[in-house]
Tab-separated table of C-alpha atoms in Angstrom:
chain	number	residue	atom	x	y	z
A	1	THR	CA	0.000	0.000	0.000
A	2	SER	CA	1.069	3.610	-0.508
A	3	GLN	CA	2.521	5.804	2.219
A	4	LYS	CA	-0.613	7.944	1.883
A	5	HIS	CA	-2.749	4.942	2.736
A	6	ARG	CA	-0.518	3.943	5.649
A	7	ASP	CA	-0.757	7.492	7.011
A	8	PHE	CA	-4.509	7.371	6.627
A	9	VAL	CA	-5.076	4.118	8.514
A	10	ALA	CA	-2.520	5.041	11.194
A	11	GLU	CA	-5.076	7.139	13.082
A	12	PRO	CA	-8.868	7.450	13.468
A	13	MET	CA	-10.676	8.712	10.348
A	14	ALA	CA	-12.605	11.358	12.325
A	15	GLU	CA	-13.202	14.425	10.138
A	16	LYS	CA	-10.409	13.796	7.622
A	17	PRO	CA	-11.083	15.351	4.206
A	18	VAL	CA	-11.834	13.094	1.254
A	19	THR	CA	-8.420	13.963	-0.236
A	20	ALA	CA	-6.804	12.063	2.655
A	21	LEU	CA	-7.949	8.849	0.947
A	22	ALA	CA	-5.330	7.022	-1.122
A	23	GLY	CA	-6.001	7.481	-4.843
A	24	ILE	CA	-8.009	10.685	-4.340
A	25	GLY	CA	-5.987	13.681	-5.513
A	26	ASP	CA	-7.073	17.322	-5.630
A	27	VAL	CA	-9.049	17.026	-8.883
A	28	LEU	CA	-11.055	13.953	-7.812
A	29	GLY	CA	-11.329	15.339	-4.294
A	30	LYS	CA	-12.893	18.542	-5.599
A	31	LYS	CA	-15.461	16.611	-7.664
A	32	LEU	CA	-16.365	14.396	-4.696
A	33	GLU	CA	-16.653	17.422	-2.401
A	34	GLU	CA	-19.040	19.081	-4.880
A	35	LEU	CA	-21.161	15.916	-4.733
A	36	GLY	CA	-21.303	16.037	-0.942
A	37	PHE	CA	-18.613	13.445	-0.314
A	38	ASP	CA	-16.382	15.972	1.401
A	39	LYS	CA	-15.164	13.774	4.255
A	40	ALA	CA	-13.452	10.410	4.131
A	41	TYR	CA	-16.139	8.899	6.410
A	42	VAL	CA	-18.887	9.745	3.846
A	43	VAL	CA	-17.004	7.796	1.170
A	44	LEU	CA	-16.584	4.964	3.692
A	45	GLY	CA	-20.356	5.116	4.245
A	46	GLN	CA	-20.929	4.702	0.506
A	47	PHE	CA	-18.594	1.690	0.461
A	48	LEU	CA	-20.589	0.123	3.323
A	49	VAL	CA	-23.961	0.856	1.699
A	50	LEU	CA	-22.602	-0.870	-1.422
A	51	LYS	CA	-22.134	-3.908	0.855
A	52	LYS	CA	-18.321	-3.532	0.791
A	53	ASP	CA	-18.418	-4.761	-2.819
A	54	VAL	CA	-15.194	-3.463	-4.380
A	55	GLU	CA	-16.506	-3.892	-7.940
A	56	LEU	CA	-19.670	-1.871	-7.254
A	57	PHE	CA	-17.723	0.755	-5.316
A	58	THR	CA	-15.140	1.107	-8.102
A	59	GLU	CA	-17.895	1.456	-10.707
A	60	TRP	CA	-19.668	4.046	-8.544
A	61	LEU	CA	-16.469	6.073	-8.082
A	62	LYS	CA	-15.741	6.013	-11.820
A	63	ASP	CA	-19.306	7.077	-12.651
A	64	ILE	CA	-19.552	10.000	-10.286
A	65	CYS	CA	-16.156	11.548	-10.569
A	66	GLY	CA	-14.420	9.945	-13.500
A	67	ALA	CA	-11.851	8.144	-11.365
A	68	ASN	CA	-9.771	5.699	-13.393
A	69	SER	CA	-9.320	2.063	-12.398
A	70	ARG	CA	-6.036	2.663	-10.578
A	71	GLN	CA	-7.417	5.549	-8.512
A	72	ALA	CA	-10.618	3.685	-7.717
A	73	ALA	CA	-8.670	0.563	-6.739
A	74	SER	CA	-6.517	2.595	-4.319
B	1	MET	CA	-36.009	2.160	-19.935
B	2	SER	CA	-36.452	5.850	-19.226
B	3	THR	CA	-39.278	4.779	-16.880
B	4	LEU	CA	-36.692	3.415	-14.439
B	5	SER	CA	-36.544	6.775	-12.684
B	6	THR	CA	-40.270	6.606	-11.985
B	7	LYS	CA	-40.027	3.195	-10.331
B	8	SER	CA	-39.968	2.786	-6.538
B	9	ASP	CA	-36.797	1.672	-4.764
B	10	HIS	CA	-38.489	-1.669	-4.162
B	11	GLU	CA	-39.275	-2.095	-7.870
B	12	ILE	CA	-35.664	-1.237	-8.778
B	13	SER	CA	-34.474	-3.799	-6.227
B	14	GLU	CA	-36.747	-6.465	-7.737
B	15	LEU	CA	-35.535	-5.664	-11.257
B	16	LEU	CA	-31.917	-5.967	-10.108
B	17	ASP	CA	-32.763	-9.393	-8.687
B	18	ASP	CA	-34.567	-10.361	-11.929
B	19	TYR	CA	-31.466	-9.448	-13.950
B	20	GLY	CA	-29.167	-11.152	-11.442
B	21	ILE	CA	-27.308	-7.931	-10.656
B	22	LYS	CA	-25.669	-8.027	-7.209
B	23	HIS	CA	-26.699	-5.019	-5.149
B	24	GLY	CA	-27.202	-3.542	-1.705
B	25	PRO	CA	-30.055	-1.327	-0.551
B	26	ILE	CA	-31.461	1.248	-2.955
B	27	VAL	CA	-30.842	4.605	-1.299
B	28	GLY	CA	-30.250	8.122	-2.564
B	29	SER	CA	-26.534	7.622	-2.947
B	30	THR	CA	-26.736	4.251	-4.730
B	31	ARG	CA	-29.842	4.509	-6.916
B	32	THR	CA	-28.133	6.193	-9.901
B	33	LEU	CA	-25.520	3.460	-10.078
B	34	TYR	CA	-28.135	0.706	-9.979
B	35	GLU	CA	-30.362	2.371	-12.580
B	36	LYS	CA	-27.330	2.603	-14.884
B	37	LYS	CA	-26.546	-1.070	-14.376
B	38	LEU	CA	-30.144	-1.992	-15.118
B	39	LYS	CA	-30.140	0.093	-18.317
B	40	GLU	CA	-26.967	-1.706	-19.415
B	41	ALA	CA	-28.527	-5.094	-18.638
B	42	MET	CA	-31.788	-4.213	-20.403
B	43	ALA	CA	-29.903	-2.947	-23.467
C	1	THR	CA	-27.495	3.376	26.967
C	2	SER	CA	-29.158	-0.027	26.867
C	3	GLN	CA	-27.362	-3.290	27.595
C	4	LYS	CA	-28.031	-4.225	23.965
C	5	HIS	CA	-26.114	-1.168	22.841
C	6	ARG	CA	-23.259	-1.821	25.268
C	7	ASP	CA	-23.019	-5.398	23.990
C	8	PHE	CA	-22.978	-4.093	20.439
C	9	VAL	CA	-20.167	-1.588	20.877
C	10	ALA	CA	-18.151	-3.999	23.059
C	11	GLU	CA	-16.766	-5.776	20.003
C	12	PRO	CA	-16.103	-5.104	16.298
C	13	MET	CA	-19.265	-4.745	14.185
C	14	ALA	CA	-17.987	-7.169	11.530
C	15	GLU	CA	-20.916	-9.110	10.008
C	16	LYS	CA	-23.386	-8.586	12.861
C	17	PRO	CA	-27.030	-8.714	11.738
C	18	VAL	CA	-29.084	-5.543	11.697
C	19	THR	CA	-31.102	-6.813	14.693
C	20	ALA	CA	-27.948	-6.468	16.805
C	21	LEU	CA	-28.488	-2.704	16.685
C	22	ALA	CA	-30.138	-1.145	19.735
C	23	GLY	CA	-33.725	-0.189	18.962
C	24	ILE	CA	-34.030	-2.651	16.080
C	25	GLY	CA	-36.249	-5.547	17.102
C	26	ASP	CA	-37.373	-8.482	14.967
C	27	VAL	CA	-40.174	-6.617	13.180
C	28	LEU	CA	-38.022	-3.617	12.195
C	29	GLY	CA	-35.091	-5.915	11.525
C	30	LYS	CA	-37.151	-7.944	9.046
C	31	LYS	CA	-38.258	-4.799	7.194
C	32	LEU	CA	-34.696	-3.496	7.021
C	33	GLU	CA	-33.413	-6.859	5.806
C	34	GLU	CA	-36.023	-6.876	3.033
C	35	LEU	CA	-34.722	-3.467	1.984
C	36	GLY	CA	-31.155	-4.740	1.778
C	37	PHE	CA	-30.007	-3.523	5.184
C	38	ASP	CA	-29.303	-7.011	6.440
C	39	LYS	CA	-26.104	-6.184	8.317
C	40	ALA	CA	-25.404	-3.569	10.973
C	41	TYR	CA	-22.523	-2.132	8.906
C	42	VAL	CA	-24.928	-1.280	6.028
C	43	VAL	CA	-27.062	0.800	8.397
C	44	LEU	CA	-23.867	2.442	9.686
C	45	GLY	CA	-22.987	3.193	6.045
C	46	GLN	CA	-26.288	5.016	5.555
C	47	PHE	CA	-25.680	7.006	8.766
C	48	LEU	CA	-22.252	8.057	7.444
C	49	VAL	CA	-23.622	8.903	3.984
C	50	LEU	CA	-26.180	11.101	5.793
C	51	LYS	CA	-23.158	12.884	7.265
C	52	LYS	CA	-23.813	11.519	10.751
C	53	ASP	CA	-26.837	13.835	10.964
C	54	VAL	CA	-29.002	12.190	13.651
C	55	GLU	CA	-32.135	14.096	12.607
C	56	LEU	CA	-31.784	13.080	8.951
C	57	PHE	CA	-30.971	9.504	9.908
C	58	THR	CA	-33.950	9.276	12.283
C	59	GLU	CA	-36.270	10.655	9.608
C	60	TRP	CA	-34.850	8.219	7.033
C	61	LEU	CA	-35.314	5.260	9.388
C	62	LYS	CA	-38.905	6.263	10.121
C	63	ASP	CA	-39.647	6.689	6.399
C	64	ILE	CA	-38.289	3.380	5.204
C	65	CYS	CA	-39.407	1.044	7.945
C	66	GLY	CA	-41.833	2.906	10.135
C	67	ALA	CA	-39.549	3.033	13.130
C	68	ASN	CA	-40.934	5.233	15.900
C	69	SER	CA	-38.921	8.056	17.479
C	70	ARG	CA	-37.707	5.975	20.404
C	71	GLN	CA	-36.508	3.123	18.183
C	72	ALA	CA	-34.873	5.494	15.727
C	73	ALA	CA	-33.177	7.429	18.535
C	74	SER	CA	-31.725	4.199	19.961
């Protein structure tokens, strides 16, 4: 995993911004924030509501903010 | 197909089952994704 | 908080059923399961997607499965 991901999981998610998530840079982060997914925990919520299904979550992320496969996988 | 948006969450859920599309609950933040997947399956 | 809630938070949520949540009895649990909220983590996901807004979450829970205020508050 990337250093960014290791940093992220090293402490509670709390109110971390969505850009703290591995694979989410400024451009994707901005799009997600505009859609209301401004905090990492909201994106986590979406993953849980998609039953932790990585395929569905990846497809959702690509659809709503144009993430590519690598970013979505991260 | 355009009628999907007029269907209830329950109807969407049943259609997803009919088409064998794995899914979780139909809520505001997941409905668009599931409607898209249904359109693809129906096409 | 209720004993049920203390039991729930005493260990990781993992794959606990939705009826493990305080305030969710068999009747509500059945309705939630039919709607796809079969596990506690899926309900948590919806709470997070609703930005941890208790009012919104309570209203949502009442709308989709007829929970009353006390049950929703739990």
